């Protein structure tokens, strides 16, 4: 008589031994499957069998969020970028100094909930002085001789709006043509300008005679200059200054309220950003 055959234990109709093997296979598979960390934008990681280490695989996985800092050079580009990626939580921070301003938009800033955001997507903009403004600032208060000042005016005459073209040209020609005269004194005119008295040696028929002359200087010069890239031109007014030493003439200009020009240009940028993005820049910085 043959001994009875023990039935194979089953679970749900599947042999228990087979189910155990399948469970081990599934466990092995899970150890090689990315597990996403809880929370918004969590980075994927792997549990590796050896010691059950945690391995960061974010460098090899599709990105879960934008992580970049973009530097823009003009207000219009900054506004366009912010408008493309902004959310309800986007904030813009503004740092303003006496000579410039910088904006920093954190496009993925924290929301009003307790869940923090990454603050990884950032756009920045710093007011970039134009070459014309830098040259004007460099020359401001710098003393020139007659020819040097005439040369500077000639090189920048496209910026000068007053005196007008013809008067400016005549003024430059006078400065260059009378660079050997000997100045005596100056008389203030009702217009605010000055009449400079000078002696000039004139040779006529082999004889040298001294003749008196007069050079009229305007009180102000005005220019139209764009202080920063993309902000448009501003009216720049400067007082024309002179000094007579050892009968030689020195000339320079001093810009009227230069800090106000910068302040107005910066205020214009902030207003433009607020109007076109719908986000009010906050005074301060984030690090």
mmCIF file of C-alpha atoms in Angstrom:
data_model
loop_
_atom_site.group_PDB
_atom_site.id
_atom_site.type_symbol
_atom_site.label_atom_id
_atom_site.label_comp_id
_atom_site.label_asym_id
_atom_site.label_seq_id
_atom_site.Cartn_x
_atom_site.Cartn_y
_atom_site.Cartn_z
ATOM 1 C CA UNK A 1 0.000 0.000 0.000
ATOM 2 C CA UNK A 2 1.488 3.272 -1.060
ATOM 3 C CA UNK A 3 1.957 6.016 1.619
ATOM 4 C CA UNK A 4 -0.472 8.960 1.349
ATOM 5 C CA UNK A 5 0.715 11.947 -0.638
ATOM 6 C CA UNK A 6 0.779 15.183 1.400
ATOM 7 C CA UNK A 7 -1.145 17.922 -0.403
ATOM 8 C CA UNK A 8 0.860 21.037 -1.457
ATOM 9 C CA UNK A 9 -0.225 23.970 0.684
ATOM 10 C CA UNK A 10 -1.866 26.672 -1.343
ATOM 11 C CA UNK A 11 -3.011 30.256 -0.851
ATOM 12 C CA UNK A 12 -5.790 31.390 -3.124
ATOM 13 C CA UNK A 13 -5.115 28.411 -5.332
ATOM 14 C CA UNK A 14 -1.409 29.305 -5.799
ATOM 15 C CA UNK A 15 1.166 27.155 -4.097
ATOM 16 C CA UNK A 16 2.586 28.894 -1.013
ATOM 17 C CA UNK A 17 6.143 28.172 -2.164
ATOM 18 C CA UNK A 18 5.489 29.937 -5.457
ATOM 19 C CA UNK A 19 3.992 32.907 -3.640
ATOM 20 C CA UNK A 20 7.065 33.151 -1.405
ATOM 21 C CA UNK A 21 9.343 33.233 -4.442
ATOM 22 C CA UNK A 22 7.200 35.907 -6.088
ATOM 23 C CA UNK A 23 7.285 37.973 -2.884
ATOM 24 C CA UNK A 24 11.086 37.807 -2.866
ATOM 25 C CA UNK A 25 11.183 38.813 -6.537
ATOM 26 C CA UNK A 26 8.889 41.769 -5.893
ATOM 27 C CA UNK A 27 11.020 42.805 -2.923
ATOM 28 C CA UNK A 28 14.112 42.706 -5.084
ATOM 29 C CA UNK A 29 12.397 44.725 -7.773
ATOM 30 C CA UNK A 30 11.264 47.350 -5.262
ATOM 31 C CA UNK A 31 14.833 47.804 -4.102
ATOM 32 C CA UNK A 32 15.756 48.938 -7.588
ATOM 33 C CA UNK A 33 12.739 51.126 -8.178
ATOM 34 C CA UNK A 34 12.928 54.898 -7.516
ATOM 35 C CA UNK A 35 10.970 55.942 -4.462
ATOM 36 C CA UNK A 36 9.802 59.555 -4.548
ATOM 37 C CA UNK A 37 10.307 61.414 -1.310
ATOM 38 C CA UNK A 38 6.997 62.752 0.068
ATOM 39 C CA UNK A 39 6.294 66.423 -0.493
ATOM 40 C CA UNK A 40 6.052 68.688 -3.541
ATOM 41 C CA UNK A 41 8.933 68.374 -5.952
ATOM 42 C CA UNK A 42 10.625 65.567 -3.963
ATOM 43 C CA UNK A 43 13.865 64.129 -5.335
ATOM 44 C CA UNK A 44 13.833 60.416 -6.292
ATOM 45 C CA UNK A 45 16.171 58.049 -4.452
ATOM 46 C CA UNK A 46 17.053 54.329 -4.493
ATOM 47 C CA UNK A 47 17.397 51.791 -1.710
ATOM 48 C CA UNK A 48 20.351 49.621 -2.672
ATOM 49 C CA UNK A 49 20.465 46.075 -1.249
ATOM 50 C CA UNK A 50 23.977 46.336 0.181
ATOM 51 C CA UNK A 51 23.398 47.811 3.590
ATOM 52 C CA UNK A 52 20.162 49.389 2.330
ATOM 53 C CA UNK A 53 21.959 52.649 1.483
ATOM 54 C CA UNK A 54 20.064 55.646 0.229
ATOM 55 C CA UNK A 55 21.363 56.688 -3.203
ATOM 56 C CA UNK A 56 20.542 60.049 -4.800
ATOM 57 C CA UNK A 57 19.730 59.528 -8.484
ATOM 58 C CA UNK A 58 18.396 63.018 -9.212
ATOM 59 C CA UNK A 59 21.290 63.618 -11.627
ATOM 60 C CA UNK A 60 20.098 60.694 -13.735
ATOM 61 C CA UNK A 61 16.347 61.221 -13.402
ATOM 62 C CA UNK A 62 14.075 63.715 -15.147
ATOM 63 C CA UNK A 63 14.084 67.077 -13.293
ATOM 64 C CA UNK A 64 11.305 67.571 -10.778
ATOM 65 C CA UNK A 65 11.550 71.373 -10.721
ATOM 66 C CA UNK A 66 13.339 74.307 -12.378
ATOM 67 C CA UNK A 67 16.698 75.070 -10.788
ATOM 68 C CA UNK A 68 18.349 77.993 -12.562
ATOM 69 C CA UNK A 69 19.361 81.624 -12.194
ATOM 70 C CA UNK A 70 18.922 83.865 -15.221
ATOM 71 C CA UNK A 71 20.625 87.265 -15.418
ATOM 72 C CA UNK A 72 18.858 89.830 -17.613
ATOM 73 C CA UNK A 73 20.382 93.132 -18.770
ATOM 74 C CA UNK A 74 17.331 95.251 -19.633
ATOM 75 C CA UNK A 75 14.031 95.884 -17.829
ATOM 76 C CA UNK A 76 11.957 94.632 -20.776
ATOM 77 C CA UNK A 77 13.742 91.259 -20.788
ATOM 78 C CA UNK A 78 13.378 90.917 -17.009
ATOM 79 C CA UNK A 79 9.657 91.673 -17.246
ATOM 80 C CA UNK A 80 9.150 89.209 -20.111
ATOM 81 C CA UNK A 81 10.921 86.407 -18.227
ATOM 82 C CA UNK A 82 9.011 87.010 -14.997
ATOM 83 C CA UNK A 83 5.691 87.075 -16.851
ATOM 84 C CA UNK A 84 6.494 83.762 -18.521
ATOM 85 C CA UNK A 85 7.237 81.841 -15.311
ATOM 86 C CA UNK A 86 5.553 83.757 -12.465
ATOM 87 C CA UNK A 87 3.077 82.121 -10.091
ATOM 88 C CA UNK A 88 0.837 83.501 -7.365
ATOM 89 C CA UNK A 89 3.769 83.083 -4.945
ATOM 90 C CA UNK A 90 6.436 84.858 -7.031
ATOM 91 C CA UNK A 91 8.129 87.759 -5.232
ATOM 92 C CA UNK A 92 10.507 90.457 -6.504
ATOM 93 C CA UNK A 93 13.101 92.044 -4.210
ATOM 94 C CA UNK A 94 14.736 95.404 -5.022
ATOM 95 C CA UNK A 95 18.061 96.725 -3.753
ATOM 96 C CA UNK A 96 18.504 100.432 -4.481
ATOM 97 C CA UNK A 97 21.714 102.467 -4.047
ATOM 98 C CA UNK A 98 22.723 106.026 -4.914
ATOM 99 C CA UNK A 99 24.143 104.914 -8.247
ATOM 100 C CA UNK A 100 22.115 101.898 -9.370
ATOM 101 C CA UNK A 101 19.526 99.260 -8.502
ATOM 102 C CA UNK A 102 19.157 95.513 -8.788
ATOM 103 C CA UNK A 103 16.072 93.293 -8.874
ATOM 104 C CA UNK A 104 15.797 89.642 -7.903
ATOM 105 C CA UNK A 105 12.659 87.676 -8.776
ATOM 106 C CA UNK A 106 12.211 84.405 -6.892
ATOM 107 C CA UNK A 107 9.715 82.705 -9.135
ATOM 108 C CA UNK A 108 9.111 79.694 -6.864
ATOM 109 C CA UNK A 109 8.870 81.546 -3.556
ATOM 110 C CA UNK A 110 7.092 80.142 -0.501
ATOM 111 C CA UNK A 111 3.310 80.158 -0.474
ATOM 112 C CA UNK A 112 1.126 80.980 2.527
ATOM 113 C CA UNK A 113 1.068 77.309 3.621
ATOM 114 C CA UNK A 114 3.489 75.558 5.968
ATOM 115 C CA UNK A 115 5.126 73.706 3.073
ATOM 116 C CA UNK A 116 8.358 75.472 2.056
ATOM 117 C CA UNK A 117 9.328 75.962 -1.568
ATOM 118 C CA UNK A 118 12.755 75.484 -3.088
ATOM 119 C CA UNK A 119 13.544 79.095 -4.086
ATOM 120 C CA UNK A 120 15.604 77.597 -6.916
ATOM 121 C CA UNK A 121 14.200 79.479 -9.923
ATOM 122 C CA UNK A 122 15.562 83.023 -9.876
ATOM 123 C CA UNK A 123 15.743 85.895 -12.363
ATOM 124 C CA UNK A 124 17.948 88.915 -11.676
ATOM 125 C CA UNK A 125 18.369 92.313 -13.267
ATOM 126 C CA UNK A 126 20.888 95.030 -12.413
ATOM 127 C CA UNK A 127 20.704 98.492 -13.949
ATOM 128 C CA UNK A 128 23.577 98.633 -16.444
ATOM 129 C CA UNK A 129 25.010 102.139 -17.029
ATOM 130 C CA UNK A 130 25.283 103.031 -20.708
ATOM 131 C CA UNK A 131 28.617 104.047 -22.205
ATOM 132 C CA UNK A 132 27.293 107.579 -22.761
ATOM 133 C CA UNK A 133 26.346 107.939 -19.095
ATOM 134 C CA UNK A 134 29.680 106.547 -17.905
ATOM 135 C CA UNK A 135 31.567 109.003 -20.116
ATOM 136 C CA UNK A 136 29.447 111.890 -18.860
ATOM 137 C CA UNK A 137 29.978 110.934 -15.211
ATOM 138 C CA UNK A 138 33.713 110.542 -15.797
ATOM 139 C CA UNK A 139 33.977 114.031 -17.320
ATOM 140 C CA UNK A 140 31.749 115.653 -14.701
ATOM 141 C CA UNK A 141 33.854 118.089 -12.662
ATOM 142 C CA UNK A 142 36.999 117.292 -14.659
ATOM 143 C CA UNK A 143 38.920 120.437 -15.666
ATOM 144 C CA UNK A 144 39.908 120.891 -19.337
ATOM 145 C CA UNK A 145 41.970 123.451 -21.174
ATOM 146 C CA UNK A 146 40.255 125.186 -24.085
ATOM 147 C CA UNK A 147 41.236 122.707 -26.768
ATOM 148 C CA UNK A 148 40.554 119.720 -24.518
ATOM 149 C CA UNK A 149 37.056 120.969 -23.703
ATOM 150 C CA UNK A 150 36.319 121.708 -27.348
ATOM 151 C CA UNK A 151 37.475 118.210 -28.274
ATOM 152 C CA UNK A 152 35.235 116.649 -25.606
ATOM 153 C CA UNK A 153 32.228 118.632 -26.842
ATOM 154 C CA UNK A 154 32.932 117.591 -30.411
ATOM 155 C CA UNK A 155 33.129 113.893 -29.451
ATOM 156 C CA UNK A 156 29.835 114.082 -27.542
ATOM 157 C CA UNK A 157 27.918 116.662 -29.541
ATOM 158 C CA UNK A 158 25.241 114.076 -30.408
ATOM 159 C CA UNK A 159 24.280 114.137 -26.708
ATOM 160 C CA UNK A 160 24.114 117.925 -26.375
ATOM 161 C CA UNK A 161 20.698 119.522 -26.916
ATOM 162 C CA UNK A 162 21.556 123.017 -25.630
ATOM 163 C CA UNK A 163 23.262 125.092 -26.912
ATOM 164 C CA UNK A 164 21.686 123.989 -30.210
ATOM 165 C CA UNK A 165 23.813 122.610 -33.018
ATOM 166 C CA UNK A 166 24.914 125.825 -34.735
ATOM 167 C CA UNK A 167 25.635 127.662 -31.476
ATOM 168 C CA UNK A 168 27.538 124.695 -30.096
ATOM 169 C CA UNK A 169 29.648 124.485 -33.252
ATOM 170 C CA UNK A 170 30.466 128.196 -33.050
ATOM 171 C CA UNK A 171 31.407 127.834 -29.389
ATOM 172 C CA UNK A 172 33.764 124.921 -30.153
ATOM 173 C CA UNK A 173 35.392 126.856 -33.006
ATOM 174 C CA UNK A 174 35.941 129.832 -30.707
ATOM 175 C CA UNK A 175 37.574 127.687 -28.046
ATOM 176 C CA UNK A 176 39.947 126.135 -30.564
ATOM 177 C CA UNK A 177 40.661 129.346 -32.471
ATOM 178 C CA UNK A 178 41.398 131.457 -29.386
ATOM 179 C CA UNK A 179 43.559 128.992 -27.512
ATOM 180 C CA UNK A 180 46.576 131.337 -27.526
ATOM 181 C CA UNK A 181 44.877 134.461 -26.190
ATOM 182 C CA UNK A 182 45.605 135.880 -22.742
ATOM 183 C CA UNK A 183 42.546 136.188 -20.525
ATOM 184 C CA UNK A 184 42.170 139.117 -18.181
ATOM 185 C CA UNK A 185 38.806 139.087 -16.448
ATOM 186 C CA UNK A 186 35.206 137.909 -16.634
ATOM 187 C CA UNK A 187 31.895 139.739 -16.473
ATOM 188 C CA UNK A 188 28.686 137.991 -15.421
ATOM 189 C CA UNK A 189 25.867 138.536 -17.920
ATOM 190 C CA UNK A 190 22.148 138.880 -17.216
ATOM 191 C CA UNK A 191 21.578 135.579 -19.014
ATOM 192 C CA UNK A 192 23.705 133.874 -16.369
ATOM 193 C CA UNK A 193 26.600 133.292 -18.732
ATOM 194 C CA UNK A 194 29.938 135.056 -18.653
ATOM 195 C CA UNK A 195 31.860 137.364 -20.970
ATOM 196 C CA UNK A 196 35.590 136.684 -20.737
ATOM 197 C CA UNK A 197 37.876 139.566 -21.638
ATOM 198 C CA UNK A 198 41.153 138.707 -23.333
ATOM 199 C CA UNK A 199 44.125 140.169 -25.196
ATOM 200 C CA UNK A 200 45.218 138.714 -28.482
ATOM 201 C CA UNK A 201 48.369 139.371 -30.454
ATOM 202 C CA UNK A 202 47.507 140.011 -34.075
ATOM 203 C CA UNK A 203 50.205 140.250 -36.722
ATOM 204 C CA UNK A 204 49.436 142.683 -39.513
ATOM 205 C CA UNK A 205 51.910 143.746 -42.203
ATOM 206 C CA UNK A 206 54.843 142.446 -40.220
ATOM 207 C CA UNK A 207 53.825 144.228 -37.066
ATOM 208 C CA UNK A 208 52.296 142.602 -33.979
ATOM 209 C CA UNK A 209 49.474 144.494 -32.332
ATOM 210 C CA UNK A 210 47.573 143.587 -29.195
ATOM 211 C CA UNK A 211 43.828 143.628 -29.569
ATOM 212 C CA UNK A 212 41.155 143.173 -26.950
ATOM 213 C CA UNK A 213 38.481 140.557 -27.424
ATOM 214 C CA UNK A 214 35.566 138.895 -25.676
ATOM 215 C CA UNK A 215 34.457 135.272 -25.408
ATOM 216 C CA UNK A 216 30.923 134.540 -24.221
ATOM 217 C CA UNK A 217 30.297 131.371 -22.263
ATOM 218 C CA UNK A 218 26.804 129.888 -21.768
ATOM 219 C CA UNK A 219 25.592 129.373 -18.229
ATOM 220 C CA UNK A 220 24.376 125.786 -18.770
ATOM 221 C CA UNK A 221 24.768 122.941 -21.183
ATOM 222 C CA UNK A 222 22.011 120.343 -21.490
ATOM 223 C CA UNK A 223 22.140 116.794 -22.777
ATOM 224 C CA UNK A 224 19.762 113.913 -23.394
ATOM 225 C CA UNK A 225 21.285 110.702 -22.022
ATOM 226 C CA UNK A 226 20.030 107.225 -21.229
ATOM 227 C CA UNK A 227 21.538 106.505 -17.782
ATOM 228 C CA UNK A 228 20.858 102.758 -17.842
ATOM 229 C CA UNK A 229 20.203 100.340 -20.666
ATOM 230 C CA UNK A 230 16.573 100.238 -21.662
ATOM 231 C CA UNK A 231 15.263 103.120 -19.502
ATOM 232 C CA UNK A 232 15.078 105.854 -22.151
ATOM 233 C CA UNK A 233 16.767 109.250 -22.271
ATOM 234 C CA UNK A 234 16.699 111.729 -19.414
ATOM 235 C CA UNK A 235 17.344 115.467 -19.432
ATOM 236 C CA UNK A 236 20.785 116.153 -17.962
ATOM 237 C CA UNK A 237 21.581 119.765 -17.061
ATOM 238 C CA UNK A 238 25.066 120.951 -16.131
ATOM 239 C CA UNK A 239 26.520 124.311 -15.089
ATOM 240 C CA UNK A 240 29.447 125.458 -17.185
ATOM 241 C CA UNK A 241 32.307 126.521 -14.929
ATOM 242 C CA UNK A 242 35.533 128.375 -15.732
ATOM 243 C CA UNK A 243 38.682 129.614 -14.054
ATOM 244 C CA UNK A 244 41.378 132.025 -15.195
ATOM 245 C CA UNK A 245 44.837 131.326 -13.809
ATOM 246 C CA UNK A 246 48.015 132.914 -15.150
ATOM 247 C CA UNK A 247 45.804 134.319 -17.920
ATOM 248 C CA UNK A 248 44.953 130.757 -19.027
ATOM 249 C CA UNK A 249 41.392 129.462 -19.176
ATOM 250 C CA UNK A 250 40.173 126.203 -17.644
ATOM 251 C CA UNK A 251 36.674 124.873 -18.301
ATOM 252 C CA UNK A 252 34.520 122.136 -16.798
ATOM 253 C CA UNK A 253 30.904 121.307 -16.061
ATOM 254 C CA UNK A 254 29.050 120.202 -12.942
ATOM 255 C CA UNK A 255 25.870 118.190 -13.410
ATOM 256 C CA UNK A 256 22.852 119.538 -11.556
ATOM 257 C CA UNK A 257 21.377 117.018 -9.085
ATOM 258 C CA UNK A 258 22.954 113.969 -10.684
ATOM 259 C CA UNK A 259 21.621 111.769 -7.870
ATOM 260 C CA UNK A 260 18.071 112.757 -8.836
ATOM 261 C CA UNK A 261 18.609 111.583 -12.389
ATOM 262 C CA UNK A 262 19.694 108.181 -11.104
ATOM 263 C CA UNK A 263 16.856 108.101 -8.564
ATOM 264 C CA UNK A 264 14.238 108.975 -11.202
ATOM 265 C CA UNK A 265 15.601 106.382 -13.614
ATOM 266 C CA UNK A 266 15.545 103.696 -10.914
ATOM 267 C CA UNK A 267 12.028 104.700 -9.833
ATOM 268 C CA UNK A 268 10.966 104.432 -13.471
ATOM 269 C CA UNK A 269 12.321 100.883 -13.666
ATOM 270 C CA UNK A 270 10.521 99.821 -10.477
ATOM 271 C CA UNK A 271 7.260 101.344 -11.663
ATOM 272 C CA UNK A 272 7.583 99.676 -15.054
ATOM 273 C CA UNK A 273 8.223 96.282 -13.452
ATOM 274 C CA UNK A 274 5.236 96.634 -11.124
ATOM 275 C CA UNK A 275 2.863 97.775 -13.860
ATOM 276 C CA UNK A 276 3.843 95.094 -16.369
ATOM 277 C CA UNK A 277 4.224 92.107 -14.040
ATOM 278 C CA UNK A 278 1.547 92.943 -11.484
ATOM 279 C CA UNK A 279 4.097 92.300 -8.707
ATOM 280 C CA UNK A 280 5.189 95.114 -6.413
ATOM 281 C CA UNK A 281 8.953 95.001 -5.829
ATOM 282 C CA UNK A 282 9.837 94.731 -2.141
ATOM 283 C CA UNK A 283 12.693 96.849 -0.805
ATOM 284 C CA UNK A 284 15.350 94.469 0.417
ATOM 285 C CA UNK A 285 17.335 91.414 -0.570
ATOM 286 C CA UNK A 286 17.205 87.643 -0.128
ATOM 287 C CA UNK A 287 20.242 85.439 0.261
#
